[in-house]
Coordinates of C-alpha atoms and ligand atoms in Angstrom, one line a residue:
M1 CA -55.5 -87.9 -19.7
D2 CA -53.2 -89.5 -22.1
S3 CA -52.8 -87.2 -25.4
V4 CA -49.8 -85.6 -26.4
P5 CA -48.8 -82.3 -24.9
Y6 CA -49.2 -79.2 -27.3
T7 CA -45.7 -78.7 -26.8
E8 CA -44.6 -82.0 -28.2
Q9 CA -47.1 -82.1 -31.2
H10 CA -46.5 -81.9 -35.0
N11 CA -46.9 -78.2 -36.5
T12 CA -49.0 -79.2 -39.6
L13 CA -47.4 -76.0 -40.8
T14 CA -44.2 -77.3 -40.8
M15 CA -44.9 -80.7 -41.8
N16 CA -42.8 -80.6 -45.1
V17 CA -40.1 -78.1 -43.8
D18 CA -37.6 -80.4 -45.0
T19 CA -38.2 -80.8 -48.6
G20 CA -39.1 -77.1 -49.5
S21 CA -36.6 -74.6 -50.6
V22 CA -34.8 -72.1 -48.2
E23 CA -37.1 -69.2 -49.3
N24 CA -39.9 -71.7 -47.9
I25 CA -38.4 -72.4 -44.5
V26 CA -37.6 -69.2 -43.6
D27 CA -41.7 -68.3 -44.9
L28 CA -43.3 -71.2 -42.7
L29 CA -40.5 -70.2 -39.5
H30 CA -42.3 -66.9 -40.1
E31 CA -45.5 -67.9 -40.2
C32 CA -45.1 -69.9 -37.1
N33 CA -43.8 -67.3 -35.2
L34 CA -47.2 -65.4 -35.9
Q35 CA -49.0 -68.6 -34.3
V36 CA -48.0 -67.4 -30.8
F37 CA -50.2 -64.2 -31.2
N38 CA -52.5 -65.3 -33.6
G39 CA -53.2 -68.9 -32.0
Y40 CA -53.5 -72.5 -33.6
E41 CA -56.4 -74.3 -34.7
N42 CA -59.3 -73.3 -32.3
H43 CA -56.8 -71.3 -29.2
E44 CA -56.3 -68.2 -29.4
G45 CA -52.4 -67.2 -28.3
L46 CA -51.2 -64.4 -26.6
S47 CA -53.9 -61.7 -27.8
D48 CA -56.2 -63.9 -25.7
E49 CA -58.7 -61.0 -23.2
Q50 CA -58.7 -63.4 -20.3
F51 CA -54.8 -64.3 -20.9
L52 CA -54.4 -60.5 -21.4
N53 CA -55.9 -60.0 -18.2
K54 CA -53.9 -62.4 -16.0
L55 CA -50.8 -60.5 -17.0
D56 CA -52.5 -57.3 -15.7
R57 CA -52.8 -59.2 -12.5
L58 CA -49.2 -60.0 -12.7
V59 CA -48.3 -56.4 -13.6
T60 CA -49.9 -55.1 -10.4
L61 CA -48.1 -57.8 -8.3
V62 CA -44.9 -57.1 -10.2
R63 CA -45.5 -53.4 -9.4
E64 CA -45.9 -54.5 -5.6
I65 CA -42.7 -55.8 -5.2
L66 CA -40.6 -53.3 -7.1
Q67 CA -42.3 -50.9 -4.4
N68 CA -41.6 -53.4 -1.4
E69 CA -38.2 -52.5 0.8
K70 CA -38.1 -56.6 1.4
G71 CA -39.5 -58.0 -1.8
I72 CA -38.0 -59.4 -4.8
I73 CA -39.0 -61.1 -8.1
V74 CA -37.3 -64.1 -8.9
I75 CA -37.1 -66.2 -12.4
S76 CA -36.2 -69.6 -12.8
G77 CA -36.5 -72.4 -15.9
C78 CA -33.7 -75.2 -17.1
G79 CA -32.0 -74.6 -20.6
T80 CA -34.0 -71.6 -23.0
S81 CA -36.6 -70.6 -20.2
G82 CA -33.6 -70.0 -17.9
R83 CA -31.5 -68.4 -20.0
I84 CA -34.7 -66.3 -21.2
G85 CA -34.9 -65.5 -17.5
F86 CA -31.3 -64.0 -16.7
L87 CA -31.8 -61.8 -19.7
A88 CA -34.5 -60.3 -18.8
S89 CA -33.8 -60.2 -15.1
T90 CA -30.2 -58.1 -15.6
F91 CA -31.6 -55.9 -18.3
F92 CA -34.8 -55.0 -15.9
N93 CA -32.3 -54.5 -13.5
Q94 CA -30.5 -52.4 -15.7
L95 CA -33.5 -49.4 -15.8
C96 CA -33.8 -50.0 -12.2
I97 CA -30.4 -49.1 -11.3
E98 CA -30.8 -46.0 -14.4
R99 CA -33.4 -44.6 -12.1
N100 CA -31.7 -44.7 -9.0
L101 CA -33.9 -47.7 -8.0
P102 CA -32.8 -51.1 -6.0
P103 CA -32.5 -53.9 -8.7
K104 CA -35.2 -55.9 -7.8
Y105 CA -35.0 -58.9 -10.2
R106 CA -33.2 -62.4 -9.6
Y107 CA -32.5 -65.1 -12.0
I108 CA -31.9 -69.0 -11.4
I109 CA -30.9 -71.4 -13.8
A110 CA -30.5 -75.2 -13.4
G111 CA -27.0 -75.6 -13.8
G112 CA -25.7 -72.3 -12.5
N113 CA -23.8 -70.1 -14.7
S114 CA -22.5 -72.0 -17.4
A115 CA -25.7 -73.2 -18.2
L116 CA -26.5 -69.6 -19.6
V117 CA -24.0 -70.7 -22.6
T118 CA -24.0 -74.3 -22.7
S119 CA -26.1 -77.0 -22.6
V120 CA -26.5 -79.0 -19.5
E121 CA -29.2 -80.1 -19.4
A122 CA -29.4 -82.6 -16.9
S123 CA -30.1 -80.8 -14.4
E124 CA -33.4 -79.8 -15.0
D125 CA -34.2 -83.4 -13.5
D126 CA -34.0 -82.4 -10.0
P127 CA -36.8 -80.5 -7.9
V128 CA -34.1 -80.7 -4.4
I129 CA -32.2 -78.5 -6.3
G130 CA -34.5 -76.2 -7.4
A131 CA -35.5 -75.7 -4.1
T132 CA -33.3 -74.9 -2.3
E133 CA -31.4 -72.7 -4.9
L134 CA -34.4 -70.9 -4.3
K135 CA -34.4 -70.8 -0.4
K136 CA -30.7 -69.6 -0.8
I137 CA -31.5 -66.5 -3.4
S138 CA -34.5 -65.5 -0.8
E139 CA -33.4 -65.9 2.0
S140 CA -33.1 -62.4 4.1
F141 CA -36.1 -61.3 1.8
E142 CA -40.2 -61.0 3.5
H143 CA -41.9 -61.5 0.2
V144 CA -41.2 -63.2 -3.2
L145 CA -43.1 -63.0 -6.3
F146 CA -41.7 -66.2 -8.0
I147 CA -41.5 -67.2 -11.9
G148 CA -41.0 -70.6 -13.2
I149 CA -40.8 -71.1 -16.4
T150 CA -41.0 -74.1 -18.3
C151 CA -42.5 -74.3 -21.8
G152 CA -43.4 -77.6 -21.4
V153 CA -45.0 -77.7 -18.0
S154 CA -42.7 -80.4 -17.3
A155 CA -38.9 -79.4 -15.8
P156 CA -38.6 -80.7 -12.3
F157 CA -36.1 -78.3 -11.4
V158 CA -39.2 -75.5 -11.8
G159 CA -41.6 -78.1 -9.8
G160 CA -39.6 -78.2 -7.0
Q161 CA -39.3 -74.4 -6.5
L162 CA -43.0 -74.3 -6.8
E163 CA -43.6 -76.8 -4.6
Y164 CA -41.2 -74.7 -2.1
C165 CA -43.6 -71.6 -2.7
L166 CA -46.9 -73.4 -1.8
D167 CA -45.6 -74.7 0.7
N168 CA -44.9 -71.6 2.3
L169 CA -47.3 -68.9 0.8
Q170 CA -47.0 -66.6 3.7
K171 CA -43.6 -65.5 1.7
F172 CA -43.8 -66.5 -1.5
T173 CA -46.4 -65.9 -4.9
P174 CA -45.9 -68.2 -7.0
V175 CA -46.4 -67.9 -11.5
L176 CA -46.2 -70.8 -13.7
I177 CA -45.4 -69.6 -16.9
G178 CA -45.3 -72.7 -19.9
F179 CA -47.5 -73.6 -22.9
N180 CA -49.7 -76.4 -22.6
P181 CA -53.1 -76.9 -20.4
V182 CA -52.4 -78.4 -16.6
S183 CA -54.2 -81.4 -17.4
M184 CA -51.1 -82.2 -20.3
A185 CA -48.3 -81.0 -17.3
R186 CA -45.4 -84.0 -17.5
R187 CA -47.4 -86.9 -15.5
I188 CA -44.0 -89.1 -15.4
H189 CA -42.2 -89.9 -11.7
V190 CA -38.8 -88.7 -11.7
P191 CA -36.8 -90.6 -8.9
K192 CA -35.2 -87.5 -7.0
W193 CA -38.8 -86.2 -6.3
P194 CA -40.1 -87.8 -3.0
N195 CA -43.3 -89.9 -2.9
G196 CA -44.0 -90.2 -6.4
R197 CA -44.6 -86.7 -7.3
T198 CA -45.0 -85.3 -10.2
F199 CA -45.1 -81.9 -12.1
Y200 CA -48.4 -82.2 -13.1
D201 CA -49.0 -82.9 -8.8
I202 CA -47.8 -79.1 -8.7
A203 CA -49.4 -78.1 -11.5
L204 CA -53.0 -78.9 -10.2
R205 CA -52.2 -77.6 -7.3
M206 CA -51.3 -74.3 -8.4
E207 CA -54.3 -74.2 -10.3
K208 CA -56.7 -74.5 -7.1
T209 CA -54.4 -72.0 -5.4
S210 CA -56.0 -68.4 -5.6
E211 CA -52.6 -67.0 -4.8
A212 CA -50.8 -68.7 -7.3
I213 CA -50.8 -67.8 -11.2
V214 CA -50.5 -70.3 -13.9
L215 CA -49.7 -68.3 -17.3
N216 CA -50.0 -70.8 -19.9
P217 CA -51.7 -69.4 -23.6
I218 CA -52.0 -72.7 -26.2
I219 CA -49.3 -71.1 -28.5
G220 CA -49.7 -74.5 -30.6
P221 CA -46.9 -76.9 -31.3
E222 CA -43.3 -75.9 -32.5
P223 CA -42.1 -75.6 -36.0
I224 CA -39.8 -78.4 -35.3
S225 CA -41.7 -80.8 -32.8
G226 CA -41.1 -80.0 -28.9
S227 CA -38.4 -77.3 -29.7
S228 CA -39.5 -75.4 -27.0
R229 CA -36.5 -73.0 -28.1
M230 CA -38.7 -71.7 -30.7
K231 CA -42.8 -70.1 -30.0
G232 CA -42.2 -70.8 -26.2
G233 CA -39.0 -69.1 -25.8
T234 CA -40.5 -66.5 -28.2
A235 CA -44.0 -66.1 -26.0
T236 CA -41.8 -66.5 -22.8
K237 CA -39.6 -63.4 -23.7
I238 CA -42.7 -61.4 -24.8
I239 CA -44.9 -62.3 -21.8
L240 CA -41.6 -61.1 -19.5
D241 CA -40.6 -58.0 -21.1
T242 CA -44.2 -56.9 -21.1
I243 CA -45.5 -57.7 -17.8
F244 CA -41.7 -55.5 -16.2
Y245 CA -42.2 -52.8 -18.8
L246 CA -45.2 -52.3 -17.8
A247 CA -45.1 -52.4 -14.5
S248 CA -41.5 -50.3 -14.6
T249 CA -43.5 -47.1 -16.1
N250 CA -46.2 -44.5 -15.3
N251 CA -47.7 -44.4 -18.6
S252 CA -51.2 -45.3 -19.1
I253 CA -50.1 -48.0 -22.0
K254 CA -52.5 -51.5 -21.8
T255 CA -50.9 -54.7 -22.2
R256 CA -52.8 -55.0 -25.9
D257 CA -50.8 -52.7 -27.0
V258 CA -47.1 -53.7 -26.1
I259 CA -48.0 -57.2 -27.1
E260 CA -48.9 -55.9 -30.4
E261 CA -46.4 -53.9 -31.1
F262 CA -44.1 -57.3 -30.9
K263 CA -46.9 -58.8 -33.5
T264 CA -46.1 -56.4 -35.7
T265 CA -42.6 -55.9 -35.5
I266 CA -42.6 -59.7 -36.4
D267 CA -44.6 -59.2 -39.2
R268 CA -42.5 -56.7 -40.5
M269 CA -39.5 -59.1 -40.3
K270 CA -40.5 -60.3 -43.8
T271 CA -39.5 -57.6 -45.7
E272 CA -35.6 -59.3 -45.4
R273 CA -36.8 -62.4 -45.9
M274 CA -34.5 -63.0 -49.4
K275 CA -31.4 -62.0 -47.1
L276 CA -32.1 -64.2 -44.4
A277 CA -32.7 -67.1 -46.6
T278 CA -29.2 -66.4 -48.8
V279 CA -27.6 -66.5 -44.9
V280 CA -29.7 -69.6 -44.2
Q281 CA -28.3 -71.3 -47.3
Q282 CA -25.1 -70.0 -46.2
A283 CA -25.3 -72.0 -42.9
G284 CA -27.2 -74.1 -44.4
D285 CA -24.0 -75.3 -46.5
C286 CA -21.2 -74.4 -43.3
L287 CA -23.0 -77.0 -41.8
L288 CA -22.4 -79.8 -44.2
N289 CA -18.5 -78.7 -45.1
D290 CA -17.5 -78.7 -41.7
S291 CA -17.2 -75.3 -41.7
Y292 CA -18.6 -72.9 -38.8
I293 CA -20.7 -70.6 -37.8
R294 CA -20.2 -67.6 -35.2
Y295 CA -22.2 -65.0 -33.5
V296 CA -20.3 -61.7 -32.4
G297 CA -21.8 -59.6 -30.2
S298 CA -22.3 -57.1 -26.9
S299 CA -24.9 -57.1 -24.4
T300 CA -27.9 -58.7 -24.3
F301 CA -27.3 -59.2 -28.1
G302 CA -24.3 -60.9 -27.8
V303 CA -26.0 -63.2 -25.2
W304 CA -28.3 -63.8 -27.8
G305 CA -26.1 -65.2 -29.8
M306 CA -24.5 -68.0 -27.1
I307 CA -28.0 -68.8 -26.1
D308 CA -29.0 -69.7 -30.2
A309 CA -25.8 -71.4 -30.8
S310 CA -25.7 -73.4 -27.5
E311 CA -29.1 -74.6 -28.0
C312 CA -28.4 -76.7 -31.3
V313 CA -26.6 -79.1 -29.0
P314 CA -29.4 -81.1 -27.7
T315 CA -31.6 -80.0 -30.1
Y316 CA -29.1 -81.4 -33.4
N317 CA -26.6 -83.6 -31.6
S318 CA -24.3 -80.7 -33.3
S319 CA -20.9 -80.5 -32.5
Y320 CA -19.9 -77.2 -29.8
N321 CA -18.0 -76.2 -32.4
D322 CA -20.7 -76.2 -35.5
I323 CA -22.0 -72.8 -34.4
R324 CA -20.3 -70.3 -31.3
G325 CA -21.2 -67.4 -30.0
F326 CA -19.1 -64.9 -28.7
M327 CA -19.8 -61.7 -26.6
A328 CA -17.6 -58.7 -27.1
N329 CA -17.8 -56.9 -24.0
D330 CA -17.8 -57.6 -20.3
Y331 CA -21.6 -58.2 -19.3
F332 CA -21.9 -61.0 -18.0
K333 CA -18.5 -60.1 -15.6
K334 CA -21.1 -57.5 -14.2
N335 CA -24.6 -59.5 -14.0
L336 CA -23.3 -63.4 -13.3
N337 CA -25.2 -64.8 -10.1
P338 CA -21.8 -65.3 -7.6
E339 CA -21.1 -69.0 -7.2
P340 CA -18.6 -70.7 -5.1
V341 CA -15.0 -69.7 -6.0
N342 CA -14.4 -73.1 -7.3
S343 CA -17.3 -74.0 -9.4
F344 CA -16.8 -74.4 -13.1
V345 CA -16.7 -71.2 -14.9
S346 CA -17.5 -71.7 -18.8
P347 CA -14.9 -70.2 -20.7
A348 CA -17.8 -68.7 -23.2
L349 CA -18.3 -66.3 -19.7
H350 CA -15.3 -64.1 -21.1
E351 CA -15.4 -60.7 -22.9
S352 CA -13.6 -61.4 -26.5
T353 CA -12.0 -58.4 -27.6
P354 CA -11.5 -57.8 -31.7
D355 CA -7.7 -59.3 -31.1
D356 CA -9.0 -62.8 -29.1
L357 CA -11.6 -63.1 -31.8
W358 CA -9.0 -63.1 -34.4
K359 CA -6.8 -65.4 -32.3
I360 CA -10.1 -67.7 -32.2
F361 CA -11.0 -67.3 -35.7
E362 CA -7.6 -67.6 -37.7
N363 CA -7.7 -71.0 -38.1
L364 CA -11.3 -71.2 -38.9
P365 CA -12.5 -73.8 -42.2
S366 CA -12.7 -72.3 -45.0
S367 CA -15.7 -70.1 -46.3
S368 CA -17.2 -70.1 -42.5
L369 CA -19.9 -67.6 -41.6
I370 CA -19.2 -64.9 -38.7
I371 CA -22.5 -62.5 -38.1
F372 CA -22.1 -59.6 -36.2
I373 CA -25.0 -58.3 -34.1
D374 CA -25.5 -54.9 -34.2
T375 CA -21.9 -54.0 -33.0
E376 CA -20.1 -51.3 -33.0
Y377 CA -18.3 -51.8 -36.7
D378 CA -15.8 -49.2 -36.3
S379 CA -14.3 -51.0 -33.2
Q380 CA -14.7 -54.9 -35.5
K381 CA -13.5 -53.6 -39.1
S382 CA -10.2 -54.6 -39.4
L383 CA -10.9 -58.4 -37.6
I384 CA -13.6 -57.9 -40.5
D385 CA -11.2 -57.0 -43.0
K386 CA -8.7 -59.8 -42.2
L387 CA -11.5 -62.5 -41.9
Q388 CA -12.7 -61.8 -45.7
K389 CA -8.8 -61.6 -47.0
K390 CA -9.4 -65.2 -46.0
K391 CA -12.7 -65.6 -47.8
H392 CA -15.3 -66.1 -45.1
R393 CA -18.5 -64.8 -45.3
I394 CA -19.4 -61.8 -43.5
V395 CA -22.8 -61.0 -42.4
W396 CA -24.2 -57.8 -40.4
I397 CA -27.3 -57.8 -38.2
K398 CA -28.7 -54.1 -38.2
L399 CA -30.8 -54.0 -35.4
L400 CA -30.9 -50.3 -34.1
S401 CA -27.9 -48.4 -33.7
A402 CA -25.4 -49.4 -35.8
K403 CA -23.2 -47.4 -38.1
S404 CA -23.9 -47.8 -41.6
L405 CA -21.2 -49.5 -42.7
E406 CA -18.7 -48.4 -45.8
P407 CA -20.5 -49.3 -48.9
N408 CA -17.3 -51.5 -50.9
S409 CA -17.5 -53.7 -47.3
N410 CA -18.7 -56.7 -48.7
V411 CA -20.3 -57.3 -45.7
Q412 CA -23.8 -58.9 -46.4
I413 CA -26.2 -57.0 -44.1
I414 CA -29.3 -58.2 -42.7
D415 CA -31.6 -54.6 -41.7
F416 CA -34.2 -55.0 -39.4
S417 CA -34.0 -51.1 -38.2
T418 CA -36.5 -49.6 -40.3
S419 CA -39.1 -52.4 -38.9
I420 CA -38.0 -51.5 -35.5
T421 CA -39.8 -48.7 -34.1
S422 CA -41.1 -47.8 -30.5
S423 CA -42.5 -44.3 -29.2
D424 CA -40.8 -45.7 -26.3
M425 CA -36.7 -46.6 -26.1
T426 CA -37.3 -49.9 -23.6
V427 CA -40.1 -51.3 -25.8
Q428 CA -38.3 -50.3 -28.8
Y429 CA -34.6 -52.7 -27.1
C430 CA -37.1 -55.5 -26.4
L431 CA -38.3 -55.5 -29.7
A432 CA -34.5 -55.5 -31.0
E433 CA -34.5 -58.6 -28.7
I434 CA -37.0 -60.7 -30.5
V435 CA -36.4 -59.5 -33.7
L436 CA -32.5 -61.0 -33.1
K437 CA -34.0 -64.4 -31.5
L438 CA -36.1 -64.9 -34.3
C439 CA -33.2 -64.3 -36.9
L440 CA -30.9 -65.9 -35.1
N441 CA -33.5 -69.5 -34.6
T442 CA -34.4 -69.3 -38.5
I443 CA -30.1 -69.2 -39.2
S444 CA -29.7 -72.2 -37.0
T445 CA -32.9 -74.3 -37.4
G446 CA -33.0 -73.4 -41.5
A447 CA -29.0 -75.0 -41.1
H448 CA -29.7 -78.0 -39.4
I449 CA -33.0 -78.8 -41.8
L450 CA -30.7 -78.4 -44.7
K451 CA -28.1 -80.4 -42.9
G452 CA -30.6 -83.7 -42.5
K453 CA -30.9 -83.3 -38.8
V454 CA -34.6 -82.9 -39.5
Y455 CA -37.3 -85.2 -41.2
Q456 CA -40.6 -84.0 -41.9
N457 CA -40.7 -81.7 -38.7
I458 CA -38.9 -84.0 -36.4
M459 CA -35.3 -83.1 -34.6
I460 CA -34.1 -87.1 -35.8
D461 CA -30.8 -86.3 -34.1
V462 CA -31.5 -84.8 -30.7
R463 CA -29.4 -85.4 -27.6
V464 CA -30.9 -87.6 -25.1
S465 CA -29.6 -85.1 -22.6
N466 CA -32.7 -85.8 -19.5
I467 CA -35.8 -87.8 -18.9
K468 CA -38.0 -85.3 -21.1
L469 CA -35.6 -86.0 -23.9
F470 CA -35.4 -89.8 -23.5
Y471 CA -38.9 -90.4 -24.0
R472 CA -38.9 -87.8 -26.9
A473 CA -36.4 -89.8 -28.7
I474 CA -38.6 -93.2 -27.7
D475 CA -41.6 -91.3 -29.6
I476 CA -39.3 -90.6 -32.2
I477 CA -38.2 -94.1 -33.3
K478 CA -41.9 -95.3 -32.7
L479 CA -43.3 -92.8 -34.8
L480 CA -40.8 -92.8 -37.5
S481 CA -40.5 -96.9 -37.7
G482 CA -43.5 -98.4 -36.8
V483 CA -42.3 -100.8 -33.7
D484 CA -43.8 -100.6 -30.3
Y485 CA -42.4 -98.8 -27.2
Q486 CA -40.6 -101.8 -26.0
T487 CA -38.2 -102.2 -28.8
A488 CA -38.2 -98.8 -29.2
E489 CA -36.8 -98.4 -26.1
K490 CA -34.5 -101.3 -26.3
C491 CA -32.5 -100.3 -29.1
L492 CA -32.7 -96.6 -27.7
I493 CA -30.4 -97.9 -24.8
Q494 CA -28.6 -99.9 -26.7
S495 CA -27.6 -96.8 -29.0
I496 CA -26.6 -95.3 -25.7
H497 CA -24.6 -98.0 -24.5
Q498 CA -22.9 -99.0 -27.6
T499 CA -23.8 -102.4 -27.5
D500 CA -25.6 -105.3 -29.2
N501 CA -26.2 -106.7 -25.5
E502 CA -29.8 -106.0 -24.1
L503 CA -29.1 -104.4 -21.0
N504 CA -31.9 -104.5 -18.4
K505 CA -30.9 -103.5 -14.9
Q506 CA -30.1 -99.6 -15.9
T507 CA -32.0 -96.9 -14.9
I508 CA -33.0 -94.1 -17.0
E509 CA -30.5 -91.5 -15.0
Q510 CA -27.8 -94.5 -15.5
H511 CA -28.5 -94.1 -19.3
I512 CA -28.5 -90.0 -19.6
T513 CA -25.3 -89.9 -17.7
A514 CA -24.0 -92.4 -20.4
V515 CA -25.1 -90.2 -23.1
A516 CA -22.6 -87.4 -21.8
S517 CA -19.5 -89.7 -23.4
N518 CA -21.0 -91.1 -26.3
K519 CA -21.5 -88.4 -28.7
D520 CA -22.5 -90.3 -32.0
H521 CA -25.7 -90.4 -33.6
I522 CA -27.7 -92.1 -30.6
V523 CA -31.1 -91.6 -32.2
P524 CA -30.3 -92.0 -36.0
I525 CA -28.9 -94.9 -35.0
A526 CA -31.7 -96.6 -33.0
L527 CA -33.9 -95.6 -35.8
L528 CA -32.4 -97.4 -38.1
M529 CA -32.1 -100.5 -36.0
C530 CA -36.1 -100.6 -36.0
L531 CA -36.3 -99.7 -39.2
S532 CA -34.0 -102.5 -41.1
N533 CA -34.4 -104.8 -37.8
C534 CA -30.4 -105.1 -37.4
S535 CA -28.0 -104.6 -34.6
Y536 CA -26.6 -102.2 -33.1
T537 CA -23.1 -103.4 -34.7
Q538 CA -24.8 -103.3 -38.0
A539 CA -26.4 -99.8 -37.6
T540 CA -23.5 -97.9 -37.1
H541 CA -21.6 -98.9 -40.1
Q542 CA -25.0 -98.3 -42.5
I543 CA -25.6 -94.7 -40.9
D544 CA -21.5 -94.0 -42.2
K545 CA -23.1 -94.5 -45.6
C546 CA -25.3 -91.6 -45.0
P547 CA -24.0 -88.2 -45.4
R548 CA -27.1 -86.5 -44.8
I549 CA -29.1 -88.4 -41.3
R550 CA -32.8 -87.6 -42.7
D551 CA -31.6 -90.1 -45.5
I552 CA -32.2 -92.9 -43.1
C553 CA -36.1 -92.7 -42.8
T554 CA -36.0 -92.5 -46.9
N555 CA -33.8 -94.9 -48.0
T556 CA -35.5 -97.0 -45.9
N557 CA -38.6 -99.0 -47.2
R558 CA -40.4 -99.6 -43.7
S559 CA -40.2 -96.2 -43.4
S560 CA -44.2 -95.6 -41.9
T561 CA -44.4 -92.6 -43.6
Ligands
F1P1 C1 -36.1 -77.0 -20.9 C2 -34.9 -77.1 -21.7 C3 -35.1 -76.7 -23.2 C4 -34.1 -77.6 -24.1 C5 -34.5 -79.0 -24.1 C6 -34.4 -79.6 -22.8 O1 -37.4 -77.0 -21.5 O2 -34.1 -76.7 -21.1 O3 -34.9 -75.3 -23.1 O4 -34.3 -76.9 -25.4 O5 -35.6 -79.0 -25.0 O6 -35.4 -79.0 -21.8 P1 -38.8 -76.2 -20.4 O7 -38.3 -76.5 -19.0 O8 -39.1 -75.2 -20.6 O9 -40.2 -77.3 -21.5

């Protein structure tokens, strides 16, 4: 089957998201968030009866493992999927500990702990390392419920792990979470997978194995095509939270009711739409004027900030400095997987006290935007005062517990606290997290739209840092310039290697490795080469005249749209 996977298709709602007002951006992203529940076209989303039945089956399996001395639950994924797995595993382990139960959840993320806060995309192409890590983490256990997440039903790292489970069903129960039908699973061969196997082969095997579960509701295309951190990440979080919460409670609450709580809470976010739009505008101004955006938060709220920031690098080729998240407590220290002594530990994984933050923020470019996430106001007050003296903009996202601010503080407050209500504290916390995720996704996505990193609803400056993104880049170039596959690929490769010469002998892996040392606008340059029928060198000269990358598409006559 040749059709484009849902996760890579273009969402009809957001086709003009790049040309509307900032309020329009906020509203469209909000509507897309609700598609996760309401479905897309003829698909039913998370509220589908059959899907809810599958969730119930999984709740039973998780419950069994929680009661089994020799059992664990391993959650694994790449990029956003791995990060959301980390958050779910650490949060629900905490719940186990509070109830004097052994912590049963484990996480694996492609690229290791540093990938929790920085983009390490290439690791997702390795099925062998994926399987090796799963083997290692599950060695001393007899029963393993393995949950592999790959929104696009595509990541070989997860594929290798599922395959290992399928080969060892006496020990493993494999679960695949993704958002495409099995027929749309990725069929591209990666060199490290022996005998030409692809993710599709594994997904098919999963579907045919009665012990395995495939959880793949069709939530429809992303608001920004392919940006699976958005709806894919949201659906992943809701699925994991719902299953783990229900497995840990004796209440007779139904799966449908928990999903409904998420839906109504997300829907209520629209009460803050105008304030959110103001912050999106400020964030966009920051990116356009070379100022920076910073998130500060504690515990999982801090992690969400870091996750949102790190995803902008592969999605929009933003610089590491454009948006960064900081952790105000030692959450990582307490929750990270042990790694070999000499392995790289990202400095972002360290706690930042208000004094540390001041040292880092002291020299921020003027009019930067600092967003505090529901953290203790008293402890950050003097930092905020100093930042305000420097004329930076301060935003406070209020979710659950933050104390009210002093009335004269000049801090912009986005207050979701009245929308986040549940009779259960665990659910309430999960609701706060989803609201935060969507709020931050809206800010960073909106800011990049305003910066001109999106044309229609296409990420035109995607960073070609793994095989999936390499092929996505070719599709974008083909679509927007109307050239054939070979021309798009040729121009992309020349742009990656910064050359006017044709390179025929190198492999995709070599191209991706070269991307690591080329931070230029690889896709926009290749696109310009195709649109203007010019060389790499000529395109690089032309690109300097385009302050907003999307102007390439609108200024060039040959644009197919
Ligand atoms: C995994 C992922 C995304 C990231 C980028 C590259 O995707 O790392 O999280 O934003 O698109 O791929 P998936 O395996 O969950 O589809």
